[in-house]
Amino acid sequence: MLLLRWGSAACAGLLGVNSAGATFDEVQFWVGTGTNRAALVIDWADGLGPESLLWGYQWNGQASGLDMLVAVVRADARLFAHLGQYAWGTAVFGLGYDRNDNGIFSVTPAPGFDADGVAWSLSPNDARTADDPADHWREGWNNGFWAYYTKSTADDPWASSMVGAADRVLSDGVWDGWRFAPGFAGQPPGTPAPAPVPEPTGWVLFLLGGGLLAWARRQPA
């Protein structure tokens, strides 16, 4: 089954597809700090628009594709991941997104998300679905999988990654893409929409408002 997953991804990436129109300038949601930049695209291919979303990742030193994926999931409260750690590497079982931004996200059966939206287990379930049909969720192991694609620049065509995300060493300017492949029929990610930056909560706005009021009161008349 593992060989089938690698083979399906490789066949899908032979021709390569450009992510036309997507550039670093379009990224709204940046995660991390540093002088290096990489882009992350997730495409659910589920008919719920936008199917494909774009984030940016910044770092210094060395980072992997898995580091970027986990960092973005932990930073975006609307994004969720179900991952599995095996002796041969890390598997991406499922990815989800609170698409209608109502602050409520769950899937059944629950994989056990932590406070940052990441669940680790060795129990993939192809039947796992989002409780809210308006949200993105795709999970696969026996009937589909998350295909992993990479490219060196925004203008390059997507190509299937020949290594897992944990072994993918990021360099400045690269792009990583994940697209769900039902029935192991993979295709590169489509042109993404920028993932939006969360708006401040009412409590944050209240604190900011109070601070501005206190500052104004301290100013000379």
PDB file of C-alpha atoms in Angstrom:
ATOM      1  CA  MET A   1       0.000   0.000   0.000  1.00  0.00           C
ATOM      2  CA  LEU A   2       2.876   2.383   0.721  1.00  0.00           C
ATOM      3  CA  LEU A   3       4.362   1.649  -2.715  1.00  0.00           C
ATOM      4  CA  LEU A   4       0.984   2.326  -4.297  1.00  0.00           C
ATOM      5  CA  ARG A   5       0.858   5.730  -2.640  1.00  0.00           C
ATOM      6  CA  TRP A   6       4.333   6.644  -3.898  1.00  0.00           C
ATOM      7  CA  GLY A   7       3.515   5.353  -7.381  1.00  0.00           C
ATOM      8  CA  SER A   8       0.262   7.273  -7.652  1.00  0.00           C
ATOM      9  CA  ALA A   9       1.924  10.501  -6.612  1.00  0.00           C
ATOM     10  CA  ALA A  10       4.816  10.011  -9.015  1.00  0.00           C
ATOM     11  CA  CYS A  11       2.550   9.363 -11.997  1.00  0.00           C
ATOM     12  CA  ALA A  12       0.474  12.423 -11.178  1.00  0.00           C
ATOM     13  CA  GLY A  13       3.526  14.663 -11.125  1.00  0.00           C
ATOM     14  CA  LEU A  14       5.175  13.568 -14.383  1.00  0.00           C
ATOM     15  CA  LEU A  15       3.687  16.374 -16.474  1.00  0.00           C
ATOM     16  CA  GLY A  16       3.749  19.086 -13.822  1.00  0.00           C
ATOM     17  CA  VAL A  17       1.222  21.893 -13.457  1.00  0.00           C
ATOM     18  CA  ASN A  18       1.926  25.549 -12.798  1.00  0.00           C
ATOM     19  CA  SER A  19       0.217  27.279  -9.881  1.00  0.00           C
ATOM     20  CA  ALA A  20      -0.590  30.209 -12.163  1.00  0.00           C
ATOM     21  CA  GLY A  21      -1.016  33.568 -10.511  1.00  0.00           C
ATOM     22  CA  ALA A  22       0.200  32.481  -7.063  1.00  0.00           C
ATOM     23  CA  THR A  23       3.198  34.406  -5.749  1.00  0.00           C
ATOM     24  CA  PHE A  24       4.706  35.338  -2.402  1.00  0.00           C
ATOM     25  CA  ASP A  25       3.168  38.796  -2.835  1.00  0.00           C
ATOM     26  CA  GLU A  26      -0.278  37.214  -2.503  1.00  0.00           C
ATOM     27  CA  VAL A  27       0.431  35.598   0.865  1.00  0.00           C
ATOM     28  CA  GLN A  28      -1.564  37.223   3.666  1.00  0.00           C
ATOM     29  CA  PHE A  29      -0.973  34.754   6.499  1.00  0.00           C
ATOM     30  CA  TRP A  30       2.722  34.483   7.378  1.00  0.00           C
ATOM     31  CA  VAL A  31       3.970  32.098  10.069  1.00  0.00           C
ATOM     32  CA  GLY A  32       7.340  32.240  11.834  1.00  0.00           C
ATOM     33  CA  THR A  33      10.228  34.687  11.602  1.00  0.00           C
ATOM     34  CA  GLY A  34      13.458  34.688   9.650  1.00  0.00           C
ATOM     35  CA  THR A  35      15.095  35.675   6.404  1.00  0.00           C
ATOM     36  CA  ASN A  36      14.042  32.542   4.474  1.00  0.00           C
ATOM     37  CA  ARG A  37      10.592  32.232   2.949  1.00  0.00           C
ATOM     38  CA  ALA A  38       8.586  29.266   1.674  1.00  0.00           C
ATOM     39  CA  ALA A  39       4.977  28.856   0.569  1.00  0.00           C
ATOM     40  CA  LEU A  40       2.490  26.188   1.614  1.00  0.00           C
ATOM     41  CA  VAL A  41      -0.536  25.276  -0.525  1.00  0.00           C
ATOM     42  CA  ILE A  42      -3.283  22.898   0.659  1.00  0.00           C
ATOM     43  CA  ASP A  43      -5.924  21.790  -1.857  1.00  0.00           C
ATOM     44  CA  TRP A  44      -8.859  19.748  -0.540  1.00  0.00           C
ATOM     45  CA  ALA A  45     -10.295  19.019  -4.010  1.00  0.00           C
ATOM     46  CA  ASP A  46     -13.728  18.672  -2.420  1.00  0.00           C
ATOM     47  CA  GLY A  47     -15.866  21.106  -4.406  1.00  0.00           C
ATOM     48  CA  LEU A  48     -16.089  23.593  -1.523  1.00  0.00           C
ATOM     49  CA  GLY A  49     -14.597  26.884  -2.638  1.00  0.00           C
ATOM     50  CA  PRO A  50     -11.983  27.936  -2.215  1.00  0.00           C
ATOM     51  CA  GLU A  51     -10.617  24.416  -2.443  1.00  0.00           C
ATOM     52  CA  SER A  52      -6.980  25.538  -2.420  1.00  0.00           C
ATOM     53  CA  LEU A  53      -5.422  27.897   0.145  1.00  0.00           C
ATOM     54  CA  LEU A  54      -2.012  29.569   0.494  1.00  0.00           C
ATOM     55  CA  TRP A  55       0.142  30.355   3.551  1.00  0.00           C
ATOM     56  CA  GLY A  56       3.704  31.644   3.963  1.00  0.00           C
ATOM     57  CA  TYR A  57       6.447  30.383   6.278  1.00  0.00           C
ATOM     58  CA  GLN A  58       9.587  32.195   7.471  1.00  0.00           C
ATOM     59  CA  TRP A  59      12.589  30.711   9.283  1.00  0.00           C
ATOM     60  CA  ASN A  60      16.319  30.815   9.901  1.00  0.00           C
ATOM     61  CA  GLY A  61      18.675  27.846   9.931  1.00  0.00           C
ATOM     62  CA  GLN A  62      17.254  24.526   8.743  1.00  0.00           C
ATOM     63  CA  ALA A  63      13.601  23.527   8.413  1.00  0.00           C
ATOM     64  CA  SER A  64      11.718  20.684   6.772  1.00  0.00           C
ATOM     65  CA  GLY A  65       8.460  20.481   4.894  1.00  0.00           C
ATOM     66  CA  LEU A  66       6.944  18.850   7.962  1.00  0.00           C
ATOM     67  CA  ASP A  67       8.183  21.717  10.159  1.00  0.00           C
ATOM     68  CA  MET A  68       6.380  24.161   7.886  1.00  0.00           C
ATOM     69  CA  LEU A  69       3.137  22.183   7.768  1.00  0.00           C
ATOM     70  CA  VAL A  70       2.944  21.729  11.542  1.00  0.00           C
ATOM     71  CA  ALA A  71       3.919  25.357  12.228  1.00  0.00           C
ATOM     72  CA  VAL A  72       1.207  26.651   9.909  1.00  0.00           C
ATOM     73  CA  VAL A  73      -1.429  24.359  11.416  1.00  0.00           C
ATOM     74  CA  ARG A  74      -0.501  25.467  14.927  1.00  0.00           C
ATOM     75  CA  ALA A  75      -0.553  29.153  13.946  1.00  0.00           C
ATOM     76  CA  ASP A  76      -3.874  29.185  12.060  1.00  0.00           C
ATOM     77  CA  ALA A  77      -6.747  28.443  14.424  1.00  0.00           C
ATOM     78  CA  ARG A  78      -8.913  27.460  11.456  1.00  0.00           C
ATOM     79  CA  LEU A  79      -6.535  24.717  10.263  1.00  0.00           C
ATOM     80  CA  PHE A  80      -6.357  21.128  11.594  1.00  0.00           C
ATOM     81  CA  ALA A  81      -4.173  18.091  10.911  1.00  0.00           C
ATOM     82  CA  HIS A  82      -4.232  14.388  11.754  1.00  0.00           C
ATOM     83  CA  LEU A  83      -0.713  12.940  11.523  1.00  0.00           C
ATOM     84  CA  GLY A  84       0.897   9.587  12.205  1.00  0.00           C
ATOM     85  CA  GLN A  85       4.483   8.817  13.195  1.00  0.00           C
ATOM     86  CA  TYR A  86       5.881   5.544  11.854  1.00  0.00           C
ATOM     87  CA  ALA A  87       9.347   4.025  11.741  1.00  0.00           C
ATOM     88  CA  TRP A  88       9.565   4.902   8.035  1.00  0.00           C
ATOM     89  CA  GLY A  89       8.410   8.508   8.488  1.00  0.00           C
ATOM     90  CA  THR A  90       5.466  10.790   9.176  1.00  0.00           C
ATOM     91  CA  ALA A  91       2.121  10.255   7.445  1.00  0.00           C
ATOM     92  CA  VAL A  92      -0.431  12.979   6.776  1.00  0.00           C
ATOM     93  CA  PHE A  93      -3.761  11.236   7.314  1.00  0.00           C
ATOM     94  CA  GLY A  94      -6.163  14.164   7.284  1.00  0.00           C
ATOM     95  CA  LEU A  95      -6.304  17.941   6.922  1.00  0.00           C
ATOM     96  CA  GLY A  96      -9.211  20.218   7.733  1.00  0.00           C
ATOM     97  CA  TYR A  97     -10.222  23.854   7.773  1.00  0.00           C
ATOM     98  CA  ASP A  98     -12.980  25.822   9.494  1.00  0.00           C
ATOM     99  CA  ARG A  99     -14.142  27.117   6.147  1.00  0.00           C
ATOM    100  CA  ASN A 100     -17.139  29.113   7.382  1.00  0.00           C
ATOM    101  CA  ASP A 101     -15.034  30.628  10.200  1.00  0.00           C
ATOM    102  CA  ASN A 102     -17.647  30.075  12.892  1.00  0.00           C
ATOM    103  CA  GLY A 103     -15.019  29.080  15.459  1.00  0.00           C
ATOM    104  CA  ILE A 104     -16.354  25.527  15.669  1.00  0.00           C
ATOM    105  CA  PHE A 105     -14.587  22.559  14.076  1.00  0.00           C
ATOM    106  CA  SER A 106     -14.867  18.849  14.775  1.00  0.00           C
ATOM    107  CA  VAL A 107     -14.743  15.558  12.920  1.00  0.00           C
ATOM    108  CA  THR A 108     -16.239  12.140  13.619  1.00  0.00           C
ATOM    109  CA  PRO A 109     -14.741   9.924  14.869  1.00  0.00           C
ATOM    110  CA  ALA A 110     -12.608  12.439  16.744  1.00  0.00           C
ATOM    111  CA  PRO A 111      -8.842  11.845  16.334  1.00  0.00           C
ATOM    112  CA  GLY A 112      -7.951  13.869  19.455  1.00  0.00           C
ATOM    113  CA  PHE A 113      -6.842  17.317  18.340  1.00  0.00           C
ATOM    114  CA  ASP A 114      -4.682  19.232  20.798  1.00  0.00           C
ATOM    115  CA  ALA A 115      -5.193  22.914  21.605  1.00  0.00           C
ATOM    116  CA  ASP A 116      -3.302  23.857  18.426  1.00  0.00           C
ATOM    117  CA  GLY A 117      -5.336  21.658  16.098  1.00  0.00           C
ATOM    118  CA  VAL A 118      -2.881  18.758  15.685  1.00  0.00           C
ATOM    119  CA  ALA A 119      -3.740  15.102  16.359  1.00  0.00           C
ATOM    120  CA  TRP A 120      -1.160  12.305  16.423  1.00  0.00           C
ATOM    121  CA  SER A 121      -2.275   8.679  16.188  1.00  0.00           C
ATOM    122  CA  LEU A 122      -1.796   5.480  14.224  1.00  0.00           C
ATOM    123  CA  SER A 123      -5.495   5.192  13.416  1.00  0.00           C
ATOM    124  CA  PRO A 124      -6.277   6.603   9.967  1.00  0.00           C
ATOM    125  CA  ASN A 125      -9.938   6.389   9.030  1.00  0.00           C
ATOM    126  CA  ASP A 126     -11.152   6.950   5.483  1.00  0.00           C
ATOM    127  CA  ALA A 127     -14.702   7.373   6.801  1.00  0.00           C
ATOM    128  CA  ARG A 128     -13.797  10.295   9.089  1.00  0.00           C
ATOM    129  CA  THR A 129     -15.796  13.390   8.077  1.00  0.00           C
ATOM    130  CA  ALA A 130     -16.318  16.954   9.253  1.00  0.00           C
ATOM    131  CA  ASP A 131     -19.340  17.390  11.492  1.00  0.00           C
ATOM    132  CA  ASP A 132     -20.103  20.671   9.731  1.00  0.00           C
ATOM    133  CA  PRO A 133     -20.542  19.944   5.998  1.00  0.00           C
ATOM    134  CA  ALA A 134     -19.472  23.531   5.270  1.00  0.00           C
ATOM    135  CA  ASP A 135     -15.952  22.804   6.551  1.00  0.00           C
ATOM    136  CA  HIS A 136     -13.053  21.204   4.700  1.00  0.00           C
ATOM    137  CA  TRP A 137     -11.927  17.761   5.826  1.00  0.00           C
ATOM    138  CA  ARG A 138     -10.265  15.026   3.820  1.00  0.00           C
ATOM    139  CA  GLU A 139      -8.685  11.905   5.250  1.00  0.00           C
ATOM    140  CA  GLY A 140      -7.429   8.832   3.481  1.00  0.00           C
ATOM    141  CA  TRP A 141      -5.355   5.704   3.800  1.00  0.00           C
ATOM    142  CA  ASN A 142      -7.071   2.816   2.015  1.00  0.00           C
ATOM    143  CA  ASN A 143      -9.172   4.752  -0.510  1.00  0.00           C
ATOM    144  CA  GLY A 144      -7.143   7.925  -1.025  1.00  0.00           C
ATOM    145  CA  PHE A 145      -4.247   9.934   0.366  1.00  0.00           C
ATOM    146  CA  TRP A 146      -2.681  13.394   0.638  1.00  0.00           C
ATOM    147  CA  ALA A 147      -0.271  13.692  -2.291  1.00  0.00           C
ATOM    148  CA  TYR A 148       2.806  15.838  -1.670  1.00  0.00           C
ATOM    149  CA  TYR A 149       4.212  18.158  -4.334  1.00  0.00           C
ATOM    150  CA  THR A 150       7.124  20.582  -4.410  1.00  0.00           C
ATOM    151  CA  LYS A 151       8.694  23.216  -6.643  1.00  0.00           C
ATOM    152  CA  SER A 152      11.731  25.453  -6.393  1.00  0.00           C
ATOM    153  CA  THR A 153      10.085  28.745  -7.402  1.00  0.00           C
ATOM    154  CA  ALA A 154       6.595  30.114  -7.903  1.00  0.00           C
ATOM    155  CA  ASP A 155       6.986  29.859 -11.694  1.00  0.00           C
ATOM    156  CA  ASP A 156       8.084  26.210 -11.758  1.00  0.00           C
ATOM    157  CA  PRO A 157       5.644  23.366 -12.398  1.00  0.00           C
ATOM    158  CA  TRP A 158       4.611  21.218  -9.459  1.00  0.00           C
ATOM    159  CA  ALA A 159       6.371  17.863  -9.242  1.00  0.00           C
ATOM    160  CA  SER A 160       5.698  14.932  -6.925  1.00  0.00           C
ATOM    161  CA  SER A 161       8.084  14.905  -4.001  1.00  0.00           C
ATOM    162  CA  MET A 162      10.449  11.964  -3.986  1.00  0.00           C
ATOM    163  CA  VAL A 163      10.917  12.272  -0.206  1.00  0.00           C
ATOM    164  CA  GLY A 164       8.539  12.601   2.698  1.00  0.00           C
ATOM    165  CA  ALA A 165       7.831  15.967   4.292  1.00  0.00           C
ATOM    166  CA  ALA A 166      10.120  15.252   7.263  1.00  0.00           C
ATOM    167  CA  ASP A 167      13.039  14.652   4.877  1.00  0.00           C
ATOM    168  CA  ARG A 168      12.278  17.603   2.612  1.00  0.00           C
ATOM    169  CA  VAL A 169      14.867  20.286   3.426  1.00  0.00           C
ATOM    170  CA  LEU A 170      13.420  23.721   2.712  1.00  0.00           C
ATOM    171  CA  SER A 171      15.403  26.475   1.014  1.00  0.00           C
ATOM    172  CA  ASP A 172      14.555  30.110   0.442  1.00  0.00           C
ATOM    173  CA  GLY A 173      11.843  30.594  -2.179  1.00  0.00           C
ATOM    174  CA  VAL A 174      10.500  27.020  -2.406  1.00  0.00           C
ATOM    175  CA  TRP A 175       6.863  25.929  -2.529  1.00  0.00           C
ATOM    176  CA  ASP A 176       5.219  22.871  -0.937  1.00  0.00           C
ATOM    177  CA  GLY A 177       1.792  21.648  -1.979  1.00  0.00           C
ATOM    178  CA  TRP A 178      -0.641  19.070  -0.623  1.00  0.00           C
ATOM    179  CA  ARG A 179      -3.669  17.906  -2.607  1.00  0.00           C
ATOM    180  CA  PHE A 180      -6.047  15.122  -1.660  1.00  0.00           C
ATOM    181  CA  ALA A 181      -6.092  12.256  -4.147  1.00  0.00           C
ATOM    182  CA  PRO A 182      -9.303  10.214  -3.915  1.00  0.00           C
ATOM    183  CA  GLY A 183      -8.857   6.721  -5.260  1.00  0.00           C
ATOM    184  CA  PHE A 184      -5.084   7.427  -5.388  1.00  0.00           C
ATOM    185  CA  ALA A 185      -5.620   9.493  -8.548  1.00  0.00           C
ATOM    186  CA  GLY A 186      -3.397  12.455  -7.736  1.00  0.00           C
ATOM    187  CA  GLN A 187      -3.222  15.848  -9.376  1.00  0.00           C
ATOM    188  CA  PRO A 188      -1.042  18.842  -8.411  1.00  0.00           C
ATOM    189  CA  PRO A 189      -2.638  21.626  -6.349  1.00  0.00           C
ATOM    190  CA  GLY A 190      -4.782  24.175  -8.133  1.00  0.00           C
ATOM    191  CA  THR A 191      -4.255  27.927  -8.031  1.00  0.00           C
ATOM    192  CA  PRO A 192      -4.721  28.883  -4.367  1.00  0.00           C
ATOM    193  CA  ALA A 193      -6.555  31.721  -2.690  1.00  0.00           C
ATOM    194  CA  PRO A 194      -4.617  33.396   0.140  1.00  0.00           C
ATOM    195  CA  ALA A 195      -5.615  32.099   3.552  1.00  0.00           C
ATOM    196  CA  PRO A 196      -6.959  35.101   5.479  1.00  0.00           C
ATOM    197  CA  VAL A 197      -5.345  36.458   8.610  1.00  0.00           C
ATOM    198  CA  PRO A 198      -7.706  36.004  11.588  1.00  0.00           C
ATOM    199  CA  GLU A 199      -9.420  39.182  12.719  1.00  0.00           C
ATOM    200  CA  PRO A 200      -8.797  40.279  16.322  1.00  0.00           C
ATOM    201  CA  THR A 201     -11.278  38.900  18.806  1.00  0.00           C
ATOM    202  CA  GLY A 202     -13.637  41.162  20.689  1.00  0.00           C
ATOM    203  CA  TRP A 203     -11.518  40.762  23.853  1.00  0.00           C
ATOM    204  CA  VAL A 204      -8.370  41.857  22.032  1.00  0.00           C
ATOM    205  CA  LEU A 205     -10.175  44.843  20.543  1.00  0.00           C
ATOM    206  CA  PHE A 206     -11.462  45.743  24.005  1.00  0.00           C
ATOM    207  CA  LEU A 207      -7.938  45.667  25.447  1.00  0.00           C
ATOM    208  CA  LEU A 208      -6.559  47.684  22.547  1.00  0.00           C
ATOM    209  CA  GLY A 209      -9.356  50.209  22.933  1.00  0.00           C
ATOM    210  CA  GLY A 210      -8.684  50.526  26.641  1.00  0.00           C
ATOM    211  CA  GLY A 211      -4.982  51.038  26.012  1.00  0.00           C
ATOM    212  CA  LEU A 212      -5.615  53.749  23.446  1.00  0.00           C
ATOM    213  CA  LEU A 213      -8.017  55.481  25.814  1.00  0.00           C
ATOM    214  CA  ALA A 214      -5.461  55.388  28.632  1.00  0.00           C
ATOM    215  CA  TRP A 215      -2.789  56.755  26.274  1.00  0.00           C
ATOM    216  CA  ALA A 216      -5.078  59.594  25.174  1.00  0.00           C
ATOM    217  CA  ARG A 217      -5.809  60.524  28.766  1.00  0.00           C
ATOM    218  CA  ARG A 218      -2.089  60.834  29.528  1.00  0.00           C
ATOM    219  CA  GLN A 219      -1.452  63.290  26.711  1.00  0.00           C
ATOM    220  CA  PRO A 220      -1.239  67.012  27.612  1.00  0.00           C
ATOM    221  CA  ALA A 221      -4.241  69.122  26.645  1.00  0.00           C
TER     222      ALA A 221
END
